[in-house]
Structure formats: structure tokens, C-alpha cells
Tab-separated table of C-alpha atoms and ligand atoms in Angstrom:
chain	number	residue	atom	x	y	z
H	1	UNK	CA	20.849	-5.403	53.305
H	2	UNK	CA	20.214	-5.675	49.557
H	3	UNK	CA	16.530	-7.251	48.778
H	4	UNK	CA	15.051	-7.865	45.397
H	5	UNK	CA	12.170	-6.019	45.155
H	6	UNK	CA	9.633	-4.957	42.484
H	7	UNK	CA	6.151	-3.363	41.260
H	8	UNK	CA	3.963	-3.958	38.361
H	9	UNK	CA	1.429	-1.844	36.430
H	10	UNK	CA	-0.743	-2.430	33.383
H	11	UNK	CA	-3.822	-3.623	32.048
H	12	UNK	CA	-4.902	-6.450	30.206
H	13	UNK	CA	-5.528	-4.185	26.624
H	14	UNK	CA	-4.205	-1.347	28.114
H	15	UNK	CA	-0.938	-0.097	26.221
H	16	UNK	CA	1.885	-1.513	28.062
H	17	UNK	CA	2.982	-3.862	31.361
H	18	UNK	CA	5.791	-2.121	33.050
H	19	UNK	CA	7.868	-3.575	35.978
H	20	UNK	CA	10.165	-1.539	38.231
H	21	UNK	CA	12.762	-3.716	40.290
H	22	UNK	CA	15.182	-2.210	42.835
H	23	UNK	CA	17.690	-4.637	44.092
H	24	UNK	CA	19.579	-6.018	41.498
H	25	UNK	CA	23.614	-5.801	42.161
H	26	UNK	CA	25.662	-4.356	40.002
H	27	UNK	CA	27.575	-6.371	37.282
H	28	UNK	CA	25.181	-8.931	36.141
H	29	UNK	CA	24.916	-9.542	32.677
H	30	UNK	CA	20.861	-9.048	31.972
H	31	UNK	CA	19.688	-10.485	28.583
H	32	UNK	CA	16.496	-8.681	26.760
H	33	UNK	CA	16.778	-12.272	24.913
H	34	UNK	CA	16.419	-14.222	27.522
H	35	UNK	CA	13.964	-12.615	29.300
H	36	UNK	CA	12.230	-12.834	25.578
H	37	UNK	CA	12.772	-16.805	25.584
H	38	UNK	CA	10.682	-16.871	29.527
H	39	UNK	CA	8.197	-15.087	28.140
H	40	UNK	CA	7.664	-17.417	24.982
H	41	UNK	CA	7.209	-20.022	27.108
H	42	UNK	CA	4.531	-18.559	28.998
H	43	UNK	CA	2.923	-17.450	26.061
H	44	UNK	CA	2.543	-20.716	24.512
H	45	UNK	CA	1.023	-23.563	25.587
H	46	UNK	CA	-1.818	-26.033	23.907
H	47	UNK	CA	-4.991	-24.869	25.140
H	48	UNK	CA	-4.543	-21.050	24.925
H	49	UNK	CA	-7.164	-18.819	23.470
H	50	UNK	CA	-7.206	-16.635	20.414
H	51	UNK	CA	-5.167	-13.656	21.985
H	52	UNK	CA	-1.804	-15.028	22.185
H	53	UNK	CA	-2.063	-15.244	18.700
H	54	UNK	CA	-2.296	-11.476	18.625
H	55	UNK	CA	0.664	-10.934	20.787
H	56	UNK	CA	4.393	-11.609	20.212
H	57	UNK	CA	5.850	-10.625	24.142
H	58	UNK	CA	9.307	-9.004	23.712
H	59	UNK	CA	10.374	-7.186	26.864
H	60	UNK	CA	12.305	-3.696	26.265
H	61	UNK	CA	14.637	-2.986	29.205
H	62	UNK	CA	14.102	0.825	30.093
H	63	UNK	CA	16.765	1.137	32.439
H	64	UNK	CA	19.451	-0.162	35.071
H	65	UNK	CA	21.150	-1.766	32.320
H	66	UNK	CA	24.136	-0.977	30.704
H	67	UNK	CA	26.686	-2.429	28.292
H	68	UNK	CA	24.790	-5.675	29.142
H	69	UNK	CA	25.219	-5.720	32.702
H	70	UNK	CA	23.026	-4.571	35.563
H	71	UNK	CA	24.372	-0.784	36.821
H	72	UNK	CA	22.629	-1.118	40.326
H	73	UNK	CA	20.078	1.069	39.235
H	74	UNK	CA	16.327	0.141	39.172
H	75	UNK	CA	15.632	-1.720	36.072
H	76	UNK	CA	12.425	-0.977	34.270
H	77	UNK	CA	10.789	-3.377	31.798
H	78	UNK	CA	8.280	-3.080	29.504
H	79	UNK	CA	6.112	-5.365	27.239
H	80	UNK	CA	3.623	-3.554	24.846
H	81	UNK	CA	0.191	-5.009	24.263
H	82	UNK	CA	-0.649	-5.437	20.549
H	83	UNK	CA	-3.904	-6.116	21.287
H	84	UNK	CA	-3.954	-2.397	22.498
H	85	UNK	CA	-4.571	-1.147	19.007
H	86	UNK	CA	-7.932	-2.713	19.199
H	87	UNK	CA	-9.328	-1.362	22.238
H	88	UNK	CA	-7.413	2.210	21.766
H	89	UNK	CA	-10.978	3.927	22.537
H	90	UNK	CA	-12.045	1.484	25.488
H	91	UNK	CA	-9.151	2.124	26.978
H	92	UNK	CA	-8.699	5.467	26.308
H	93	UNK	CA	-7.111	7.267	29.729
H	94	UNK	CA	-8.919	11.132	28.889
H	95	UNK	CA	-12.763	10.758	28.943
H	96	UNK	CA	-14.264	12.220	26.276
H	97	UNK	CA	-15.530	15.374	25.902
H	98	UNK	CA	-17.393	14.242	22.542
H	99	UNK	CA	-17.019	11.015	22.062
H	100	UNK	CA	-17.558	9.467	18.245
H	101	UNK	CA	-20.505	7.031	17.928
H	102	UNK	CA	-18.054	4.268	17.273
H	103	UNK	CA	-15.922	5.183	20.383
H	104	UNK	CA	-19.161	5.335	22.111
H	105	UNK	CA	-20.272	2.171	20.820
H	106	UNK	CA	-17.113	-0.309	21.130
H	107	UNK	CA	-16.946	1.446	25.090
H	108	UNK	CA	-20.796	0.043	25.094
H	109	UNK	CA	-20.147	-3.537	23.710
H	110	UNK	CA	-17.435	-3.773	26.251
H	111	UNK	CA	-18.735	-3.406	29.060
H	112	UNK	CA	-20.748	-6.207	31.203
H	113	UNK	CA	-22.346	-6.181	34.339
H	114	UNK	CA	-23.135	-10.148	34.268
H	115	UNK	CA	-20.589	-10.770	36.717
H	116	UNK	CA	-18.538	-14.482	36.042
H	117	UNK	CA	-18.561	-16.740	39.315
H	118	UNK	CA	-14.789	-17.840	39.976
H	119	UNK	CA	-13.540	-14.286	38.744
H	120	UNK	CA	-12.395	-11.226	40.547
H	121	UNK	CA	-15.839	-9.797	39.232
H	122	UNK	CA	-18.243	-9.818	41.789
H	123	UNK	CA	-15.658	-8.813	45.355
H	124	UNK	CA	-13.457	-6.232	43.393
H	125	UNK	CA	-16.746	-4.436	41.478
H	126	UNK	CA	-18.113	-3.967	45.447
H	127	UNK	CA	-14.606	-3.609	46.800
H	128	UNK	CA	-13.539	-0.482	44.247
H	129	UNK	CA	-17.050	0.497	43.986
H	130	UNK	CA	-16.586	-0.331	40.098
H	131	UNK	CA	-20.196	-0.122	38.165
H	132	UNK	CA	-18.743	-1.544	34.642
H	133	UNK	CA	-16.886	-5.057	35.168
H	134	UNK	CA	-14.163	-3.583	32.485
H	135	UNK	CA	-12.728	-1.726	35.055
H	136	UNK	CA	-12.497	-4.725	37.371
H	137	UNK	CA	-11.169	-7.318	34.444
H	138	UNK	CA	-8.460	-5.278	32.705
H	139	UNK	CA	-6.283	-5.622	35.950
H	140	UNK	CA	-7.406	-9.133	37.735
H	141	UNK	CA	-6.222	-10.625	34.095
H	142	UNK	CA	-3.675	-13.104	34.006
H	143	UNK	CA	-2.196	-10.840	31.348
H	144	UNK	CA	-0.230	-9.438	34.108
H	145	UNK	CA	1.705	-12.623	34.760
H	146	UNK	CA	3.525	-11.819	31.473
H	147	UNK	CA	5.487	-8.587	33.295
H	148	UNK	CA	6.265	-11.188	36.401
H	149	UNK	CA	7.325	-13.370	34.381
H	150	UNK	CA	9.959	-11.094	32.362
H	151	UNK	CA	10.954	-10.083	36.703
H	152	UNK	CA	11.692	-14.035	37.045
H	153	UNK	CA	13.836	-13.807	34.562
H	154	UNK	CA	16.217	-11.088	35.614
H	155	UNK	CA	16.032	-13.282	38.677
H	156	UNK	CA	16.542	-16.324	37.524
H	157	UNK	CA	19.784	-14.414	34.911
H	158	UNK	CA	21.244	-13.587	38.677
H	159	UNK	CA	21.007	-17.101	40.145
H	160	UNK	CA	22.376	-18.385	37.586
H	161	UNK	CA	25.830	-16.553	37.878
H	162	UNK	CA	25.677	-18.565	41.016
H	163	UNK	CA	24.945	-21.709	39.306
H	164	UNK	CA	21.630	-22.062	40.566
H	165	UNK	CA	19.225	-22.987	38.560
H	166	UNK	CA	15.241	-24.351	37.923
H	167	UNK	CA	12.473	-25.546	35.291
H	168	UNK	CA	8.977	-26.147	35.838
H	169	UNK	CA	6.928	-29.384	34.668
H	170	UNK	CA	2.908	-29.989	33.973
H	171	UNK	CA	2.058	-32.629	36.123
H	172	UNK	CA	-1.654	-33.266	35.639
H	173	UNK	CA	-4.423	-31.159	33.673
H	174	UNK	CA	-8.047	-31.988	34.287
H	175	UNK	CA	-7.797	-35.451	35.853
H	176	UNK	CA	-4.770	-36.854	33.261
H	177	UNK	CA	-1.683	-37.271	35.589
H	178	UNK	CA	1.715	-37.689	34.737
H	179	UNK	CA	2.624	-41.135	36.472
H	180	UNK	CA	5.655	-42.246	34.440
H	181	UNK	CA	8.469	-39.370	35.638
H	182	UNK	CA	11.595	-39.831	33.646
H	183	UNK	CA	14.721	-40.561	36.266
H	184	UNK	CA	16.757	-37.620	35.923
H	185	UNK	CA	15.595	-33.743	36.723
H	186	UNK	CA	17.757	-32.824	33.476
H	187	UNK	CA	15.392	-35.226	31.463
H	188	UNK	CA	12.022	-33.937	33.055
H	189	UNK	CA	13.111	-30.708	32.031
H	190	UNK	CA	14.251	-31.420	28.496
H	191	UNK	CA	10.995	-33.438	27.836
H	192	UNK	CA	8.361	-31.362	29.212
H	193	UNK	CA	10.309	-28.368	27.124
H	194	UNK	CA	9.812	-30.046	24.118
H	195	UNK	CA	5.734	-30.441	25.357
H	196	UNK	CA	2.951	-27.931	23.849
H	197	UNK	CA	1.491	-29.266	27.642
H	198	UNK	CA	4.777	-28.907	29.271
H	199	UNK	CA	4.413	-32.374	30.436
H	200	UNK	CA	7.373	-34.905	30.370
H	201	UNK	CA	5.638	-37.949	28.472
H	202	UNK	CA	4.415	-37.818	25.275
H	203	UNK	CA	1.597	-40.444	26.122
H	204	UNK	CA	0.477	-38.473	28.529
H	205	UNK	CA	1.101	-35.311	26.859
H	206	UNK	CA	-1.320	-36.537	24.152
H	207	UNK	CA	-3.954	-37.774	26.858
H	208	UNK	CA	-4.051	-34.221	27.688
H	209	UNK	CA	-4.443	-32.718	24.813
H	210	UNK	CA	-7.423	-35.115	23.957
H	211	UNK	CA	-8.786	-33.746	27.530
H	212	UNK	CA	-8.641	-30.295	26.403
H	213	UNK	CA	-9.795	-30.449	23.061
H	214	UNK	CA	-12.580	-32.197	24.747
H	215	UNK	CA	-13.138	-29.046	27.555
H	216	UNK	CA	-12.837	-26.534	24.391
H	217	UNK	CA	-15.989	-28.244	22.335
H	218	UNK	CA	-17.636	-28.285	25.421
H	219	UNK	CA	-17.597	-25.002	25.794
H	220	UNK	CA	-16.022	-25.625	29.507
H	221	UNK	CA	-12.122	-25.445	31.312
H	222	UNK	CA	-9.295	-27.354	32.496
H	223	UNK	CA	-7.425	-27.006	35.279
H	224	UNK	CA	-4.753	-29.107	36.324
H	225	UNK	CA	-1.217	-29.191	38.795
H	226	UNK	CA	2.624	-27.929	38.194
H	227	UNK	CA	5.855	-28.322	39.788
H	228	UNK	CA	8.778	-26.052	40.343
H	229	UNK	CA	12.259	-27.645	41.013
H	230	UNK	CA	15.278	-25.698	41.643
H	231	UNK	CA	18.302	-26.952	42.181
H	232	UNK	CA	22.275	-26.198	43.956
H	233	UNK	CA	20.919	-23.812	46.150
H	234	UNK	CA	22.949	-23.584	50.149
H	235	UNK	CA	21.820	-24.468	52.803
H	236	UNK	CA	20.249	-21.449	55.057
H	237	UNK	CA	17.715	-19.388	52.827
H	238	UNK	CA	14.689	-18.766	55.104
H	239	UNK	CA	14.589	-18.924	58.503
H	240	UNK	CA	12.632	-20.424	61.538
H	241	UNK	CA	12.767	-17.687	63.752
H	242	UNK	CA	9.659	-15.287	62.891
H	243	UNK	CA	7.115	-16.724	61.055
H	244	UNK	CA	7.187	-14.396	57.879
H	245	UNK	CA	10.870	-15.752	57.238
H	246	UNK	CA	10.078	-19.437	56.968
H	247	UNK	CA	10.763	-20.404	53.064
H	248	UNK	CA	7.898	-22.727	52.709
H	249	UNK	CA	6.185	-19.906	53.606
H	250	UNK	CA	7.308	-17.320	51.311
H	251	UNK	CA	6.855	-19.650	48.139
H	252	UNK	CA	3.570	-20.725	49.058
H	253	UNK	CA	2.059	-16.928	49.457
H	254	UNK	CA	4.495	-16.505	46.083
H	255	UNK	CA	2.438	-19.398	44.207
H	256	UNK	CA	-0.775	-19.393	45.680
H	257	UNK	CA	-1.420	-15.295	44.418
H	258	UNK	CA	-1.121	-16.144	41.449
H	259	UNK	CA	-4.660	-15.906	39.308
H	260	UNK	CA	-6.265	-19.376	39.876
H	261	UNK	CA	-4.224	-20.824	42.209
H	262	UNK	CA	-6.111	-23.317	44.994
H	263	UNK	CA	-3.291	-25.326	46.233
H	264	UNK	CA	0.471	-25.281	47.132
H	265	UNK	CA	2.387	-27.857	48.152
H	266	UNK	CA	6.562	-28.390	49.118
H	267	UNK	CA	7.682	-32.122	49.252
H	268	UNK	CA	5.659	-35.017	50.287
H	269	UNK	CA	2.736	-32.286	50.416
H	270	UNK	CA	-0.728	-33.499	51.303
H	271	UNK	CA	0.514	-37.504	50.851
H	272	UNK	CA	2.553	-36.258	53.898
H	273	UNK	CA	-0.683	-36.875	56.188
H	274	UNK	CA	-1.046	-40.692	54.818
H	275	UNK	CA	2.656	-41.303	55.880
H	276	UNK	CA	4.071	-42.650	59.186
H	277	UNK	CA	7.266	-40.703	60.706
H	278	UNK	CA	9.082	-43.257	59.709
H	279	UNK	CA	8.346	-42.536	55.985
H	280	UNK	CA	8.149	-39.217	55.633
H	281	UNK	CA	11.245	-37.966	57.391
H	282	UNK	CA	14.474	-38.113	54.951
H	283	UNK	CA	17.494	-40.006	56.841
H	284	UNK	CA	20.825	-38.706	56.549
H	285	UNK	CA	23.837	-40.127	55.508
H	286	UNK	CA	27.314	-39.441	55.786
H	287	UNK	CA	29.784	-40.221	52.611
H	288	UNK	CA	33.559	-40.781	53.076
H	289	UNK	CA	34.556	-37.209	52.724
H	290	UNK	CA	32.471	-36.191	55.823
H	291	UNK	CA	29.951	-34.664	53.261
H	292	UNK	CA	26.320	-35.615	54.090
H	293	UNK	CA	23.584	-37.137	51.811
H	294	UNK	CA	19.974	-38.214	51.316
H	295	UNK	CA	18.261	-40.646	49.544
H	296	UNK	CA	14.493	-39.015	49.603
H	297	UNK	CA	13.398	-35.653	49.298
H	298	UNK	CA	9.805	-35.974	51.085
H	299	UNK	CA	10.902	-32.622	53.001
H	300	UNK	CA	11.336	-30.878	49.123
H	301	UNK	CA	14.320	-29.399	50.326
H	302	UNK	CA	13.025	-27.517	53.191
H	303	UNK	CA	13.319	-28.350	56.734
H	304	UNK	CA	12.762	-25.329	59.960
H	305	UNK	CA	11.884	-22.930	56.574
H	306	UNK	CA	15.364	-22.996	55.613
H	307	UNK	CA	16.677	-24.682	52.682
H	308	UNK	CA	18.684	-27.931	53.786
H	309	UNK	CA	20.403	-28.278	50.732
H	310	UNK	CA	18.648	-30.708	48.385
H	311	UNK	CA	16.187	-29.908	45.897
H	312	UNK	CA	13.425	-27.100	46.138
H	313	UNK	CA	10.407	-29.229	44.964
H	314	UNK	CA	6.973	-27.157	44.787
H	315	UNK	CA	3.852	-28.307	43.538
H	316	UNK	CA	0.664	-25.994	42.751
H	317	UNK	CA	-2.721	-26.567	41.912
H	318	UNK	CA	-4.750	-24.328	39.235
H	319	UNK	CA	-8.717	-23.933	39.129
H	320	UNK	CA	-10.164	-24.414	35.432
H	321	UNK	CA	-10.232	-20.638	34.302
H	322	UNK	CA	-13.674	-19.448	35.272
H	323	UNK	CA	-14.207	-17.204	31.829
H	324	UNK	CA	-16.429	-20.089	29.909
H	325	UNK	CA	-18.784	-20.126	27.133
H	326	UNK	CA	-21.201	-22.695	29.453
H	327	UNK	CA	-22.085	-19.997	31.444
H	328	UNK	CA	-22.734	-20.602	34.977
H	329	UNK	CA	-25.732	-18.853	36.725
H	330	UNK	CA	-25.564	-15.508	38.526
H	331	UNK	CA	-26.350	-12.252	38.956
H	332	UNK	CA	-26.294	-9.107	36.661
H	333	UNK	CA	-24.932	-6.485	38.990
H	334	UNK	CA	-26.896	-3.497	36.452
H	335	UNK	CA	-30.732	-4.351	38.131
H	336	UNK	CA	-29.454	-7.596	40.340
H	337	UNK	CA	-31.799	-9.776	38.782
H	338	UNK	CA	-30.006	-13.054	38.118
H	339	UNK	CA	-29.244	-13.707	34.962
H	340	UNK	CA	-25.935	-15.916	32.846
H	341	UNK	CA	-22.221	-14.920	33.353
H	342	UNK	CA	-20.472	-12.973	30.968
H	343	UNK	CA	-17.704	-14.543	28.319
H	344	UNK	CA	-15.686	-13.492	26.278
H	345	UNK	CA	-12.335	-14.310	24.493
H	346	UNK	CA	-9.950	-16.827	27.145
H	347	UNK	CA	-7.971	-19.831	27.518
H	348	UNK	CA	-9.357	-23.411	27.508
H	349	UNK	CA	-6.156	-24.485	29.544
H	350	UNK	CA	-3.588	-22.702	30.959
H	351	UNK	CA	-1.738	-24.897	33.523
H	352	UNK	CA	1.613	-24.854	31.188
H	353	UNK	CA	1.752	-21.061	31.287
H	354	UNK	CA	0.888	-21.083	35.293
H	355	UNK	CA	3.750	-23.419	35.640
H	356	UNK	CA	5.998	-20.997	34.012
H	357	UNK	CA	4.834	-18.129	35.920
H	358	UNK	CA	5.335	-20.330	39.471
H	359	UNK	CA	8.872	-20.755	38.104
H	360	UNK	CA	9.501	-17.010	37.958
H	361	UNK	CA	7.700	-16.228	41.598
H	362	UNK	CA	9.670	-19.046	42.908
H	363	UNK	CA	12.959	-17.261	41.467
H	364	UNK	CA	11.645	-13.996	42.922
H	365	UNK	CA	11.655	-14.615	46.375
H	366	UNK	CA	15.265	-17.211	46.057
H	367	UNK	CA	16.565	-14.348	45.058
H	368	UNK	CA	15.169	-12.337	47.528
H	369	UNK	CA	16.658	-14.737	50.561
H	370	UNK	CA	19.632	-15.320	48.473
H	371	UNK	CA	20.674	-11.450	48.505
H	372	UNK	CA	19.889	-11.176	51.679
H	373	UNK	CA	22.026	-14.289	52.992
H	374	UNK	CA	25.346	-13.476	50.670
H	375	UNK	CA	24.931	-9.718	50.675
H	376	UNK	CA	26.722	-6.969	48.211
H	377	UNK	CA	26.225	-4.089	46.305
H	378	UNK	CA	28.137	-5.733	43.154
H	379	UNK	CA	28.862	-9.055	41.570
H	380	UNK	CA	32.472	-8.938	43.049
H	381	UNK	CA	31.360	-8.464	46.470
H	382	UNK	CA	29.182	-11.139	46.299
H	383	UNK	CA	31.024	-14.104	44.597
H	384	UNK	CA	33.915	-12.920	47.099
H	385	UNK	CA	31.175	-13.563	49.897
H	386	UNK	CA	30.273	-16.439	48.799
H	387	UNK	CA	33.391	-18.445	47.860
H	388	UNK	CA	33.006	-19.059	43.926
N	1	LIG	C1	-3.811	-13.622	29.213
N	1	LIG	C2	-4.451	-12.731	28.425
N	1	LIG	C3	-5.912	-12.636	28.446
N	1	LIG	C4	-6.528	-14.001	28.694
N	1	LIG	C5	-5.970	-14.703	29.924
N	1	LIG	C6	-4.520	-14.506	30.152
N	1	LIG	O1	-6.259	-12.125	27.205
N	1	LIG	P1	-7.737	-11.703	26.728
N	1	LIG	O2	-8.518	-11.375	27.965
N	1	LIG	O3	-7.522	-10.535	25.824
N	1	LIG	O4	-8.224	-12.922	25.976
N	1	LIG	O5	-6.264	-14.828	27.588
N	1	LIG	O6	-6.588	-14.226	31.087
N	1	LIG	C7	-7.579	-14.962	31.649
N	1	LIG	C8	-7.995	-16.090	31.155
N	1	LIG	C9	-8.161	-14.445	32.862
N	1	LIG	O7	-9.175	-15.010	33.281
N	1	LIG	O8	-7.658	-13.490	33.394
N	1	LIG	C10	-2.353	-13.768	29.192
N	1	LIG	O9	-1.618	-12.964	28.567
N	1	LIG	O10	-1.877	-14.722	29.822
């Protein structure tokens, strides 16, 4: 049985991210460009710090791709990190055997010890046994979300042969929510497109910008809440029989490791607890050609952990980023006396980019159950299998 499946490797000002994914059928056309679009989207955002003005994320596709269609062969992507040239000898893979004073120096001034509450700092320095923080930062950054993100998109480029498709949508940042939703999913989407917040209302939009311009002088973070809808997916992806196949399942464990993620939520979500029976459950209705419908979506188009057919509606919540220039108390790991956490360069906000990253998981693993229900080596096989 064919299953999408795929590593990642880099650091956050190392040289490169890489991705290797094993999985893909043969025959589907794969765009560099737009992969390159996905990962624009996730590099933007209001509210992002001083580094994404360094980098200009352009995948290269190393392999598995030919003529521009997928050969069945692993496909290997790579983004470079501009911001490499800076920290060429902090991240330097030989050790020295005489290092310059300047080497020696910029190694010095970048590394920290105060470890940041919130971060990966304090468990992964005692879990790797890592004395310099550097170590422990360079690979628990976000930065990494850019490779997933460009391994979404080859997802998401497969999908859509099938005609499925999804967007993502800000829905709150700090405590500014989005309570005017425009009626149609094809609206959200084209508004919150056209947002810096990747919200879709301009009032509200602008309410959160004000919120984080406000954070930024402050010297604090925002966090804030996304959604992830796909749509046309079949009925039957996931599966109630062992836990580890239910769907809900999958995309939660999909959303909630991504950095800063506190909260996922399918449907109804948490409301579902104020809600009788009654209201929660989505009654079925049967149109003239024998065809059944809905008129709510409280299950978020997942009932048993298998898709029943409506929309795939996901909601997750992000943590303010805990890198902040009003440092928070703690300890500094070098003599454990307590001391102020580190900063350094980060992102006021970045709930628009986490939205666009918890579009490409949720691709991931629909592709994932969506290979493994249709089947095929090729994209013959597998429009054959599926009727299209
Ligand atoms: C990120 C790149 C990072 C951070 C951010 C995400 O770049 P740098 O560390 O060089 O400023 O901006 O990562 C975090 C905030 C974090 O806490 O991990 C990116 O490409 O998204």
C-alpha cells in the first residue's frame, strides 16, 4: 500500500532545510512555483521579525521529478538559508583546529545559557545533554516549518489532481476575534489571502494589527487561533477500528506538533461541551436524487474518524512565541543561579504563518489516508480507481 511519507533536516542558520518524501505516484505534475507561492505565504505575515526580511524561500527540487511530473522516485527538496552567510563560523560543521579570534568571538556572542521559559531550552539542553542553548535552538526553530511547508505543497499539488482542495484563515490573534465570517468558504479564502493577518475582515484585520503593534512596543507576544478547511474529499479516510487510524486523530497529533501549538480542535470543538445532543449532532437529509445532505457541520466533517463527506474544519490554537525582549525570570543553566531569559531576533506574531503551516500538515496526512484508500503506483491507476 502506497503511503506518503517524509523526513526533514536542517537548522535554523544552518545552510540548507532538506526534505526527503517517498510516496508520491508517478505522473503528477509537481510545480517548484507553486511550492514557491506556499512558502511566500508562510513567510509573510504582519508581525514577523527582522529575518524574513533576510530570506527569500525558493524550494529547489533535487529529485523524483522529471519533465514536470513526479517519476515515483523519492523527491528531495531543498530551501537554502541566506541568513547562513552570517553565521558561516557558528555553524561551522568541522571544529576548529585554530580558530580566528573573530570565529572565536561570534561562536562566543552566540551562545546563551539563560534558558527562555516556553522554549525547547530548558528539557532538550537536559534531554541531549547540550551545555550551549545554540545547539538546542538551531533545530526546535520554527524555521523548520518552512521545509514542511514546501512537503504540503507537493501534497496539496496531488490532491488537487483529485479536485480536492483547502485554505487556511486567522481567526483570532491575542484576544481580537474574527466574528463577522463572510458566507461562502471561496470568500473566506479570497479575503483572508488578500490579509497581511490572514484574517477575512478588514475591520478586524486592522484591530489586529493595532494589537500587535501594541505587543511589539511592549516588548511582549501574540498568540492567537487558525482554521484549516478542506473541501470535496470522500467519504472513508480514517478509520474507527484501531485507535491510531481515527482522522481526528491523525490531524490533531499533525497540528498540535507544530512549535507553539496548545490547542486543536475539529467541528463544534470545545463549544461541543455547552451543547445538548440535540444541537450538536448534524441531521441528515435526503434530496430527490437519493443523494444525502446536511445543513450543519458541528461534526467538521468527521464522524467514527472517518471523513463523512462534508467539510474538514480544524481549528488550532498558538501560544504567544516565548522568545521576548520582557524577559521572564529563570535560570542560567552555566552556574544555575537564576537570572533573565535570553532574546534575541523573533517574531512579534506569527499565527498567519502557523495557519499556513497547519494547512500543509493537514494536507500531509489527507494524503496519507487518501493513498492509502484509492491505492496505485501511478496517476492512471489511481484516477482509474477512483472513477474520475
Ligand atoms: C523562523 C525563523 C526564525 C524565527 C522564528 C521562525 O528566525 P531567527 O531565529 O533567525 O530570527 O524568526 O522562530 C521562532 C520564533 C522560534 O521561536 O523558533 C521562520 O523561518 O519561520
Amino acid at each position: 500500500m502506497k503511503r506518503f511519507r517524509f523526513l526533514t533536516s536542517g537548522e535554523s542558520h544552518g545552510k540548507c532545510l532538506t526534505a526527503i518524501i517517498e510516496g508520491v505516484p508517478a505522473g503528477i505534475r509537481i510545480k517548484e512555483a507553486v511550492i514557491n507561492a506556499d512558502l511566500a505565504r508562510r513567510q509573510g505575515g504582519y508581525g514577523r521579525g527582522d529575518r524574513m526580511k533576510i530570506e527569500n524561500d525558493k524550494v529547489e527540487i533535487k529529485s523524483g521529478v522529471r519533465l514536470g511530473k513526479s517519476t515515483g522516485a523519492p523527491i528531495c527538496l531543498e530551501i537554502k538559508n541566506n541568513d547562513y552567510a552570517n553565521w558561516e563560523d557558528v555553524m561551522a560543521v568541522q571544529d576548529y583546529d585554530y580558530p580566528t579570534e573573530e570565529a572565536l568571538k561570534k561562536i562566543e556572542e552566540r551562545s546563551f545559557t539563560r534558558v527562555r521559559p516556553g522554549h525547547a531550552d530548558y528539557a532538550g539542553s537536559i534531554k541531549y545533554n547540550l551545555k550551549d542553548l545554540r545547539d538546542v535552538l538551531e533545530r526546535s526553530s520554527a524555521r523548520k516549518t518552512a521545509i514542511e511547508v514546501a512537503v504540503g505543497s507537493v501534497a496539496k499539488q496531488i490532491l488537487k489532481e483529485f479536485n480536492i482542495v483547502g485554505f487556511s484563515h486567522v481567526v483570532q490573534i491575542g484576544n481580537v476575534k474574527l466574528d463577522f465570517y463572510p458566507k461562502t468558504y471561496t470568500l473566506i479564502k479570497q479575503k483572508a489571502e488578500a490579509s497581511d493577518v490572514h484574517c477575512a475582515d478588514e475591520m478586524t484585520s486592522d484591530r489586529m494589527r493595532i494589537a500587535i503593534d501594541k505587543a511589539a512596543e511592549e516588548g511582549d507576544t501574540l498568540g492567537g487561533k487558525f482554521e484549516v478547511i478542506f473541501g470535496n474529499l470522500p467519504v472513508g479516510l480514517g478509520s474507527y477500528v484501531q485507535w491510531d487510524e481515527a482522522l481526528d486523530g491523525r490531524i490533531a497529533q499533525a497540528i498540535m506538533s507544530i512549535p507553539a501549538v496548545k490547542a486543536v480542535e475539529v467541528g463544534a470543538g470545545v463549544e461541543a461541551a455547552n451543547l445538548f445532543g440535540s444541537q450538536m449532532h448534524d441531521e441528515i437529509f435526503v434530496a430527490k436524487d437519493k443523494s444525502v445532505y446536511r445543513q450543519t457541520n458541528n461534526a467538521g466533517g468527521i464522524e467514527g474518524g472517518i471523513t463523512n463527506g462534508e467539510s474538514l474544519v480544524v481549528r488550532g490554537t498558538m501560544k504567544p512565541i516565548p522568545t521576548m525582549r520582557k524577559s521572564l525570570a529563570t535560570v542560567d543553566l552555566k552556574n544555575m543561579s537564576p537570572s533573565n531569559a535570553h532574546f534575541e531576533r523573533s517574531d512579534t506574531c506569527a499565527v498567519p504563518a502557523c495557519s499556513v503551516v497547519a494547512e500543509a500538515r493537514v494536507a500531509i496526512i489527507l494524503v496519507d489516508e487518501f493513498l492509502a484508500k484509492i491505492g496505485g503506483d501511478n496517476f492512471v491507476e489511481m484516477k482509474a480507481h477512483y472513477g474520475v
